[in-house]
Coordinates of C-alpha atoms in Angstrom, one line a residue:
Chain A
X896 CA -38.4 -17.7 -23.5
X897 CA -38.1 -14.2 -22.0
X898 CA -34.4 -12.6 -21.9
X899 CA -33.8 -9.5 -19.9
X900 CA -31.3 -7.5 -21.9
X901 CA -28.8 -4.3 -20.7
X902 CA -26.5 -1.8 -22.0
X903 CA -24.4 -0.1 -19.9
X904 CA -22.2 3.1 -20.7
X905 CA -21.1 4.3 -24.3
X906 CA -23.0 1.3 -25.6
X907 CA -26.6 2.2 -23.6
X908 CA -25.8 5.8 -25.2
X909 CA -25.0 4.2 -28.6
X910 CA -28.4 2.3 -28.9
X911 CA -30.4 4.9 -27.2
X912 CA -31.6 2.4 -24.3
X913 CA -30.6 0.9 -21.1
X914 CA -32.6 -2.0 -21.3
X915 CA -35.2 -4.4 -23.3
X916 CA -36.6 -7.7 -23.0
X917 CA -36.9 -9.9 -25.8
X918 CA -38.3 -13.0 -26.6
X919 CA -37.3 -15.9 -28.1
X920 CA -39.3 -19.3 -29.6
X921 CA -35.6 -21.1 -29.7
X922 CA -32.1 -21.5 -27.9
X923 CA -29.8 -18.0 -28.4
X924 CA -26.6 -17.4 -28.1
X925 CA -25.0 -14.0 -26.8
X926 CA -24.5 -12.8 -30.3
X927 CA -27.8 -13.4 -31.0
X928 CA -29.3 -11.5 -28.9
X929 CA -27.1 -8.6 -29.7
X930 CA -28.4 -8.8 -33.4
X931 CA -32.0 -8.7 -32.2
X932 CA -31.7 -5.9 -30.0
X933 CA -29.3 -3.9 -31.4
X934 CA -31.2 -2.5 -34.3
X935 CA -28.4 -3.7 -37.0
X936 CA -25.5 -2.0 -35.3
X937 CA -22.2 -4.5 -35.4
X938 CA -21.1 -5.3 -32.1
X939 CA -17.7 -3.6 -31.4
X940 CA -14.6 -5.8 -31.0
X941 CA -13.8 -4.9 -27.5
X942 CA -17.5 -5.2 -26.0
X943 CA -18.0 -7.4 -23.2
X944 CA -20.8 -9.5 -22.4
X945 CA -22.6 -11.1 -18.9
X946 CA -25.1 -13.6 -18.2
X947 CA -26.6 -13.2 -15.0
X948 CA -23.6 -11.1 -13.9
X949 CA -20.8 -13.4 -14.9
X950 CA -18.4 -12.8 -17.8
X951 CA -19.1 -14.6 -20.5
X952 CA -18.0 -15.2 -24.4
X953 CA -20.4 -14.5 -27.4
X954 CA -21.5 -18.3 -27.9
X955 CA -22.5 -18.8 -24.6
X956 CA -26.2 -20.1 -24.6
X957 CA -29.0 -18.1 -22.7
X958 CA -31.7 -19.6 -20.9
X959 CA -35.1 -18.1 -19.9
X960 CA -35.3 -15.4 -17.7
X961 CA -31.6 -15.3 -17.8
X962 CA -30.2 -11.4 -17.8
X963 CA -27.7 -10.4 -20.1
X964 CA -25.8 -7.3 -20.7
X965 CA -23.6 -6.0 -22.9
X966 CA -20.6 -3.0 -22.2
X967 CA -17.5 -1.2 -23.6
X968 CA -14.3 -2.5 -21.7
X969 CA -14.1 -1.4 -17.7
X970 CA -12.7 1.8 -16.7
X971 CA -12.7 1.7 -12.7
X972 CA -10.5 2.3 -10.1
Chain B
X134 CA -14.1 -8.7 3.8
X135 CA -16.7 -6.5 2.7
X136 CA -16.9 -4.6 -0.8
X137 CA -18.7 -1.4 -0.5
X138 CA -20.4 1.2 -3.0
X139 CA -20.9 4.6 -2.0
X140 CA -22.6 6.9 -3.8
X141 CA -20.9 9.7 -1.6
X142 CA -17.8 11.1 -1.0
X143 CA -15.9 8.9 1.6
X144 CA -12.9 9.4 3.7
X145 CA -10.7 6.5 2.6
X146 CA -8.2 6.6 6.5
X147 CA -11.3 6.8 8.4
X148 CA -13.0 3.5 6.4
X149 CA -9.7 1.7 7.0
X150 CA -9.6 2.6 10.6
X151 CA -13.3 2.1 11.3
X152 CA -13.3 -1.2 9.6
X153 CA -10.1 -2.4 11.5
X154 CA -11.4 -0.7 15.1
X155 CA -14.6 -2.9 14.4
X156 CA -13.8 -6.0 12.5
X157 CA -9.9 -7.2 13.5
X158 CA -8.5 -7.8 16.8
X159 CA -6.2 -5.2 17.7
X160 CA -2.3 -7.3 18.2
X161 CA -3.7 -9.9 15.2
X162 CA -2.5 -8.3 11.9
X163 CA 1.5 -6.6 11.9
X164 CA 0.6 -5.6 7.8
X165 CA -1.2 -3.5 6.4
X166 CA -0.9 -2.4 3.1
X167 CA -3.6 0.0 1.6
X168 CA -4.0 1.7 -1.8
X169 CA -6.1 4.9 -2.6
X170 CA -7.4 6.0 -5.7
X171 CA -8.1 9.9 -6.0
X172 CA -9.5 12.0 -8.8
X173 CA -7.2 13.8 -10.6
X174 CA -8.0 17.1 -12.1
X175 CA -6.0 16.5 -15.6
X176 CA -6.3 13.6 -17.6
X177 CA -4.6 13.1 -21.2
X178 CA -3.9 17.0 -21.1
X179 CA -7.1 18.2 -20.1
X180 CA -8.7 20.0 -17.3
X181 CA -11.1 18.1 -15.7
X182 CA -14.1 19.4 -13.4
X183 CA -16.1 16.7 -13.1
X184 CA -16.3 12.7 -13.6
X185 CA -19.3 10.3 -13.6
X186 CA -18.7 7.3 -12.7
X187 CA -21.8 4.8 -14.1
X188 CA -21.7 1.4 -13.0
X189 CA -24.2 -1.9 -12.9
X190 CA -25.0 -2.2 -9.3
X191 CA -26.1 -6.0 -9.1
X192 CA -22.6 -7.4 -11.2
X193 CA -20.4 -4.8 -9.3
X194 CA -21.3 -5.7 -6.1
X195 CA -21.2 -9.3 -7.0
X196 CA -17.8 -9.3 -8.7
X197 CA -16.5 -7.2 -5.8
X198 CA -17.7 -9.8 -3.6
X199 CA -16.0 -13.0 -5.3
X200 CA -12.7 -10.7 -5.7
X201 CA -12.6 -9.9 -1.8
X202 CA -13.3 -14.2 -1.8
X203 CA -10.8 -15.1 -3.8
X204 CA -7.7 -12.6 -2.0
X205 CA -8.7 -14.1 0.9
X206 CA -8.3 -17.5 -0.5
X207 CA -5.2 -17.2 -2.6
X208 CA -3.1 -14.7 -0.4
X209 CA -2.2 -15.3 3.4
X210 CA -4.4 -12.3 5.0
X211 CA -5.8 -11.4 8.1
X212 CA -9.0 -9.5 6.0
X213 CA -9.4 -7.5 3.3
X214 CA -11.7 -4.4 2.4
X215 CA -12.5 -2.3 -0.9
X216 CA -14.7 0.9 -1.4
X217 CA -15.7 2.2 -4.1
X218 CA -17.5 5.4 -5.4
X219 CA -20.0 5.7 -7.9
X220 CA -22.3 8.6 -9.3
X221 CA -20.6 12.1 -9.8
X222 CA -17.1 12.6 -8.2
X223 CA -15.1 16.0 -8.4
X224 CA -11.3 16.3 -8.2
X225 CA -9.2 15.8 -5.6
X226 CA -12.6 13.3 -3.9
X227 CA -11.2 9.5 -3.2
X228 CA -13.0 7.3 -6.0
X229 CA -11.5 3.8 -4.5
X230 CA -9.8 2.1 -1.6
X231 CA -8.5 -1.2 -1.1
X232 CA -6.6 -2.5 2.0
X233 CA -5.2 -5.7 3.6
X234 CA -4.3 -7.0 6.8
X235 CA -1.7 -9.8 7.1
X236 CA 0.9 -11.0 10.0
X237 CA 3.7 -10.5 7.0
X238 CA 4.0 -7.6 4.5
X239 CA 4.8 -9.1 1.4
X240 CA 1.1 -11.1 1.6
X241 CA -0.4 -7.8 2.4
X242 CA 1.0 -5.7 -0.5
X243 CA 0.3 -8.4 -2.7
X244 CA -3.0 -8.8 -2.0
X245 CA -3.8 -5.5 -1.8
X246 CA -2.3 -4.8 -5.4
X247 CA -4.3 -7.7 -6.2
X248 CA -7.1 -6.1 -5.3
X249 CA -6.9 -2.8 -7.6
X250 CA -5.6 -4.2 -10.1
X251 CA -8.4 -6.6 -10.8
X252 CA -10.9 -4.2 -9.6
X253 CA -9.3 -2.7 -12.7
X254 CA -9.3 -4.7 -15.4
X255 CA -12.4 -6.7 -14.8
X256 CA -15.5 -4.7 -12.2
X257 CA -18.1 -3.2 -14.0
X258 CA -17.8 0.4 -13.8
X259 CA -17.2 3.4 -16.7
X260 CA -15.9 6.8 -16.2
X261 CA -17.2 9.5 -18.2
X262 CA -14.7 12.9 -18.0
X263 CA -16.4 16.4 -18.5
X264 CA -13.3 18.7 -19.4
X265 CA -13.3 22.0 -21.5
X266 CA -14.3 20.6 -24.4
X267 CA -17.3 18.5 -23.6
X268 CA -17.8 15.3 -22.0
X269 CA -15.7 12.0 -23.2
X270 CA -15.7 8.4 -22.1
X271 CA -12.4 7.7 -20.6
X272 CA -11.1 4.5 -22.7
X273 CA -9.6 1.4 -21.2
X274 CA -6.4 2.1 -23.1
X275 CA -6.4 5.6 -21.2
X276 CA -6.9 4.3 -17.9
X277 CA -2.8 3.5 -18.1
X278 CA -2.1 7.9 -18.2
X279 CA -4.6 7.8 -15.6
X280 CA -2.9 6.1 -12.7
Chain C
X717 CA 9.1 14.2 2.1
X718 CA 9.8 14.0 5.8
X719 CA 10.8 11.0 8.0
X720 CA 9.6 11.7 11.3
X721 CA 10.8 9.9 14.7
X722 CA 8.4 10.1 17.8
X723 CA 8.1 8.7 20.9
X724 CA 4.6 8.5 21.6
X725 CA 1.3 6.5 20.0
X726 CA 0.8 7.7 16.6
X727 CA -2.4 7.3 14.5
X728 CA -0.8 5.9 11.1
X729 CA -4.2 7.2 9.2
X730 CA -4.2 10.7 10.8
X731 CA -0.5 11.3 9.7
X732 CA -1.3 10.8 5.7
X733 CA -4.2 12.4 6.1
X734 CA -2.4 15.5 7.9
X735 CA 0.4 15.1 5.3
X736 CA -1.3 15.3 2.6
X737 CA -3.8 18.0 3.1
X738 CA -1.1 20.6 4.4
X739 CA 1.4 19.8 2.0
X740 CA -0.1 18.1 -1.6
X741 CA -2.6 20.4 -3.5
X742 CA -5.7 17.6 -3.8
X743 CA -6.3 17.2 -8.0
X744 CA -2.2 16.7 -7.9
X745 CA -1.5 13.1 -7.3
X746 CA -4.4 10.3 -8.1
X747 CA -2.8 7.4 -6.3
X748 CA -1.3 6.6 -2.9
X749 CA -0.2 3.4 -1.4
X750 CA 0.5 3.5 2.2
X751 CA 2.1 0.4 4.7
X752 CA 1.7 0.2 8.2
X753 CA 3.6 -1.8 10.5
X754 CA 1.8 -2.9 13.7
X755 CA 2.6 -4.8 16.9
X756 CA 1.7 -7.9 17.0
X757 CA 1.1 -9.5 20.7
X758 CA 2.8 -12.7 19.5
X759 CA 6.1 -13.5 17.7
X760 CA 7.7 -16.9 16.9
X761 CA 4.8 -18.5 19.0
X762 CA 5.8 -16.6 22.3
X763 CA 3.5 -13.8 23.4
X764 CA 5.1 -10.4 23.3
X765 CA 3.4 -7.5 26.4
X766 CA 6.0 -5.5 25.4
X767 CA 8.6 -4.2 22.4
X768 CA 11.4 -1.7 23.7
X769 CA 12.6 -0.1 19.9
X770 CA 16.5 1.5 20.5
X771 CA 17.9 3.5 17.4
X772 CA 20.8 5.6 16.9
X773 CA 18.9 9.5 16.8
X774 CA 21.1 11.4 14.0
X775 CA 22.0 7.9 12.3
X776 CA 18.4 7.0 11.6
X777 CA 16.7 9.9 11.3
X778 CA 19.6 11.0 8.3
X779 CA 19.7 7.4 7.0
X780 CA 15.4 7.9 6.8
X781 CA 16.0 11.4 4.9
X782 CA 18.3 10.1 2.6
X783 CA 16.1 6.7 1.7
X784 CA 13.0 9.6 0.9
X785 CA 15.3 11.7 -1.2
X786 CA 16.3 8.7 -3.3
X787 CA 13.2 7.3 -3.7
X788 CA 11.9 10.4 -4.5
X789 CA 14.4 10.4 -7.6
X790 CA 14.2 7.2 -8.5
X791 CA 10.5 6.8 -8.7
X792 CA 7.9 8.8 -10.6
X793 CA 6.3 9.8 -7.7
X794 CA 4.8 13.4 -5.7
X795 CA 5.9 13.1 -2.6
X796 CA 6.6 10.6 0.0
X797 CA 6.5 10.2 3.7
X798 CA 7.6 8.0 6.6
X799 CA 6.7 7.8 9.9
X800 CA 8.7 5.3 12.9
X801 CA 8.4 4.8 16.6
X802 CA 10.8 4.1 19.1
X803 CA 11.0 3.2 22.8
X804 CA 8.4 1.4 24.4
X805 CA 6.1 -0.1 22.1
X806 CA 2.8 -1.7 23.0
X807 CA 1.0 -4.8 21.5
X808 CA -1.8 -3.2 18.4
X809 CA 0.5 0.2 18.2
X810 CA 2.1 1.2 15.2
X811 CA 5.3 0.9 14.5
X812 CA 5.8 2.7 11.3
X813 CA 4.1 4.1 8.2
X814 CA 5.3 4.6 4.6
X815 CA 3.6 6.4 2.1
X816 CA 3.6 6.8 -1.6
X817 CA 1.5 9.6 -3.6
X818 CA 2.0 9.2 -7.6
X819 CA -0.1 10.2 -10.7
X820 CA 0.8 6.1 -11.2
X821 CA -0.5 3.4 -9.1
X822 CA 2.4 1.0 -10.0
X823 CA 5.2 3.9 -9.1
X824 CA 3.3 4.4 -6.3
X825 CA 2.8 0.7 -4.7
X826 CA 6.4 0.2 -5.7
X827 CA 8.2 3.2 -3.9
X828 CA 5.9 2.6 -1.5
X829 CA 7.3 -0.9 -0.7
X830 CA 11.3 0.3 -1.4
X831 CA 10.8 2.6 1.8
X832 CA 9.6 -0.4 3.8
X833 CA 12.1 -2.7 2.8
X834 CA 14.8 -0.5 2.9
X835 CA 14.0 0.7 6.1
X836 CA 14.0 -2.8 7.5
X837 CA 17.2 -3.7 6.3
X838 CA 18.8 -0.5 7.1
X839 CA 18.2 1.6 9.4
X840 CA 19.2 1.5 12.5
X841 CA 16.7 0.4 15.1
X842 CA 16.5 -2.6 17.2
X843 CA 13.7 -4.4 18.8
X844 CA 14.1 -6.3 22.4
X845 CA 10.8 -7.8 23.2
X846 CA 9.2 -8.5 26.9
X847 CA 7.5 -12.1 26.9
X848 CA 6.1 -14.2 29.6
X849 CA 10.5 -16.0 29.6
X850 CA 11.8 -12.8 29.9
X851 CA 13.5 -10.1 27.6
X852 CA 14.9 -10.9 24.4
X853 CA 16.7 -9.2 21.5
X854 CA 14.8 -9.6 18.4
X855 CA 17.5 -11.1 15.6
X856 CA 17.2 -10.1 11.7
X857 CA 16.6 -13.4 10.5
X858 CA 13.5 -13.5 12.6
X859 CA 12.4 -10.5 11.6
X860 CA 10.8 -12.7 8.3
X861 CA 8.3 -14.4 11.1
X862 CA 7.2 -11.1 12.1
X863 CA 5.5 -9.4 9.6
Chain D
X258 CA 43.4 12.4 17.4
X259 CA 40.3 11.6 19.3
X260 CA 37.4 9.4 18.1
X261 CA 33.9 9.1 19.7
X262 CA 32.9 5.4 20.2
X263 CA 29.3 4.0 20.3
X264 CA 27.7 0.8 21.1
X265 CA 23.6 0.2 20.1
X266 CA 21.2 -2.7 21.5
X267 CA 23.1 -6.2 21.9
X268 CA 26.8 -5.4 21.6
X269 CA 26.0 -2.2 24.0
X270 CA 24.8 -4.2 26.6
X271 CA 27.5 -7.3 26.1
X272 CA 30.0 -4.6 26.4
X273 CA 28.3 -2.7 29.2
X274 CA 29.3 0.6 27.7
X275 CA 27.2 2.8 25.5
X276 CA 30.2 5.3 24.9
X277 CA 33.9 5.8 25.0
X278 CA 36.4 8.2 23.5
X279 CA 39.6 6.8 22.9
X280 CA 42.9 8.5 21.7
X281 CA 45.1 7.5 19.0
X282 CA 48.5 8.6 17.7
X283 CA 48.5 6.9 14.0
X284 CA 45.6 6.8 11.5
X285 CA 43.2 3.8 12.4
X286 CA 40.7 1.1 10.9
X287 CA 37.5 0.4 12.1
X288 CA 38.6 -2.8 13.5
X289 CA 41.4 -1.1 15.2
X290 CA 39.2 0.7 17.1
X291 CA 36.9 -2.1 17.9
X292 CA 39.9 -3.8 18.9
X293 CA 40.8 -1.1 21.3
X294 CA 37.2 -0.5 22.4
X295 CA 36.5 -3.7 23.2
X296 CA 37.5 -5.5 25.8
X297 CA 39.6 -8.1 24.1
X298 CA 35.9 -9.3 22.7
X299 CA 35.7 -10.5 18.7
X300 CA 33.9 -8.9 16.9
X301 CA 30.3 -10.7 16.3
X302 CA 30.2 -11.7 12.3
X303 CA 27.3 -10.0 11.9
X304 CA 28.6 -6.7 13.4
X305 CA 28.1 -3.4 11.0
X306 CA 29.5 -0.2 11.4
X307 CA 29.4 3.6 11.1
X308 CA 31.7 6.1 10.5
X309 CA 29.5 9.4 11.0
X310 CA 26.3 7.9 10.5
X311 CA 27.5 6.3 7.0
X312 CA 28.3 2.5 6.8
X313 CA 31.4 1.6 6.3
X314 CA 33.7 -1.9 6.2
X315 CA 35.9 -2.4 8.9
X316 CA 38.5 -1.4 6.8
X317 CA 37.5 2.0 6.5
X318 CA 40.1 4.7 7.9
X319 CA 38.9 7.4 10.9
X320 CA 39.6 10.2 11.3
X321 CA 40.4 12.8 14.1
X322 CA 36.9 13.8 15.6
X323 CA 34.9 11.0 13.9
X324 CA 31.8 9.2 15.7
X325 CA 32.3 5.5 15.1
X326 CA 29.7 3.2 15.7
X327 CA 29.4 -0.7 15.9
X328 CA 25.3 -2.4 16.0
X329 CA 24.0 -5.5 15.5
X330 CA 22.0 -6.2 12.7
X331 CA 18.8 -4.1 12.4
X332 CA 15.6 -4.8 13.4
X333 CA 12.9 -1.9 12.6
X334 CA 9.8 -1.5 10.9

């Protein structure tokens, strides 16, 4: 299965990319997918995460052709 | 009840006034309560010139959206409205606005402090500050010297 | 920090805007919560053509100076304004604007709000309405149906 | 001493007057000179007045030259 990945901000400056699709032969969980695309950097405390543009936690499963991003805490407004 | 992204400078009095001149029947609402957010040029101590404000289009919209759902849901209002810049903003340029019409006031400054401070803490946008001494990501815990 | 009577239609949106760019240096303040009051063309399910507003000219307009110099000191605020109509009053005019420019969003929604509430409970104006059962006095404890 | 009387909105038009100076020989209370002012009428409960465009209880003492004012309950914004 095909996973659409994104980094936004500090983070997309951090790993040198705004965006990379991975695959997968099993079911992933947010964290996963950090590990695999992050090139061995830990994943900051405060970083939030998204799946198909809804917050969610780092356990939460991903499906294929589901989009998920990852970003440093908001700072609108 | 429309959240809009500008990638321009807007005029904050003349959205609110176009919106309600279009959208609300004139005699309907007796509230309306509206905040503006403005670049200032000092943050934390330092000069600012410039700010970039990146965000992620699809979820921004979207989460701006359900926000504009929900106030209208949980707050007695008339209508609601937020703008928003993104892309490169100088001082002094309007960076958000969020109003709201109601037949009493209290629902209408509530909801539109709703409004901000959610749009706040939870939609999908990052400031980047270029000051003197290079450029910085501003830092959710110096959003509160901000404003 | 003016409070400014008049007797004609005013544009609440063209007044902050005014105010703010002859009087506040843009970069200065990076939040401003405003509140208009509106006429609404019903009240307490009777339908309003008209709203005659009486006030007391040196007691309100020095009871409206005073409320900005105290909210001035007792919020952390730039500058604030308020602008109120009186005599004859027409269903969609304003009524009255307040406005709030801060560095803060919170001192500014809140003195914001003090100038509205005070000036309801306090200064002197009255309201006598023109519906289809003739004239009537609008009473304080209606005032919480209005708006 | 000489004290300017004024009457806003209801208990103007009650009274039929908007103005009257009245003359008096000892100091005075508010509520003396709503009492004199008045026609015999009570004074509503929900009266408030003004000694030069301050608030006062209608205990407060006037003085020669003051404007006095009695309104109903406020209704602006």
């Amino acid at each position: 299965m095909s996973i659409n990945v994104q980094f936004f901000a500090s983070l997309r400056e951090q790993l040198g990319k705004q965006q990379v699709t991975l695959e997968f032969t099993r079911p992933v969980t947010v964290l996963d997918i950090w590990s695999q695309a992050s090139d061995g950097l830990k994943m900051p405390n405060n970083t939030l995460c998204a799946i198909n543009m809804e917050y969610v936690k780092t356990d939460a499963m991903a499906n294929d052709g589901d989009e998920v991003a990852f970003f440093p805490p908001v700072t609108g407004g | 009840m429309p959240a809009i992204l500008l990638d321009r400078v807007f005029n904050p009095w003349d959205e609110i006034q176009r919106y309600q001149t279009e959208e609300l029947r004139s005699g309907l609402y007796g509230a309306t309560a509206s905040f503006v957010g403005t670049m200032r040029d000092f943050n934390i101590d330092e000069k600012v010139s410039l700010m970039t404000l990146e965000h992620y289009p699809e979820m921004t919209q979207h989460f701006l959206n359900e926000l504009c759902d929900r106030c209208l849901k949980d707050y007695d209002i008339n209508d609601c409205l937020i703008v928003h810049r993104f892309g490169d903003i100088h001082p002094g340029e309007p960076i958000v606005l969020t109003a709201a019409w109601s037949a009493h006031r209290a629902q209408a400054f509530d909801a539109c402090r709703n409004l901000i401070e959610e749009l706040k803490s939870h939609a999908p946008f990052w400031k980047k500050e270029a000051t003197d001494k290079g450029e910085r990501w501003v830092h959710d815990e110096q959003q509160s010297d901000e404003k």
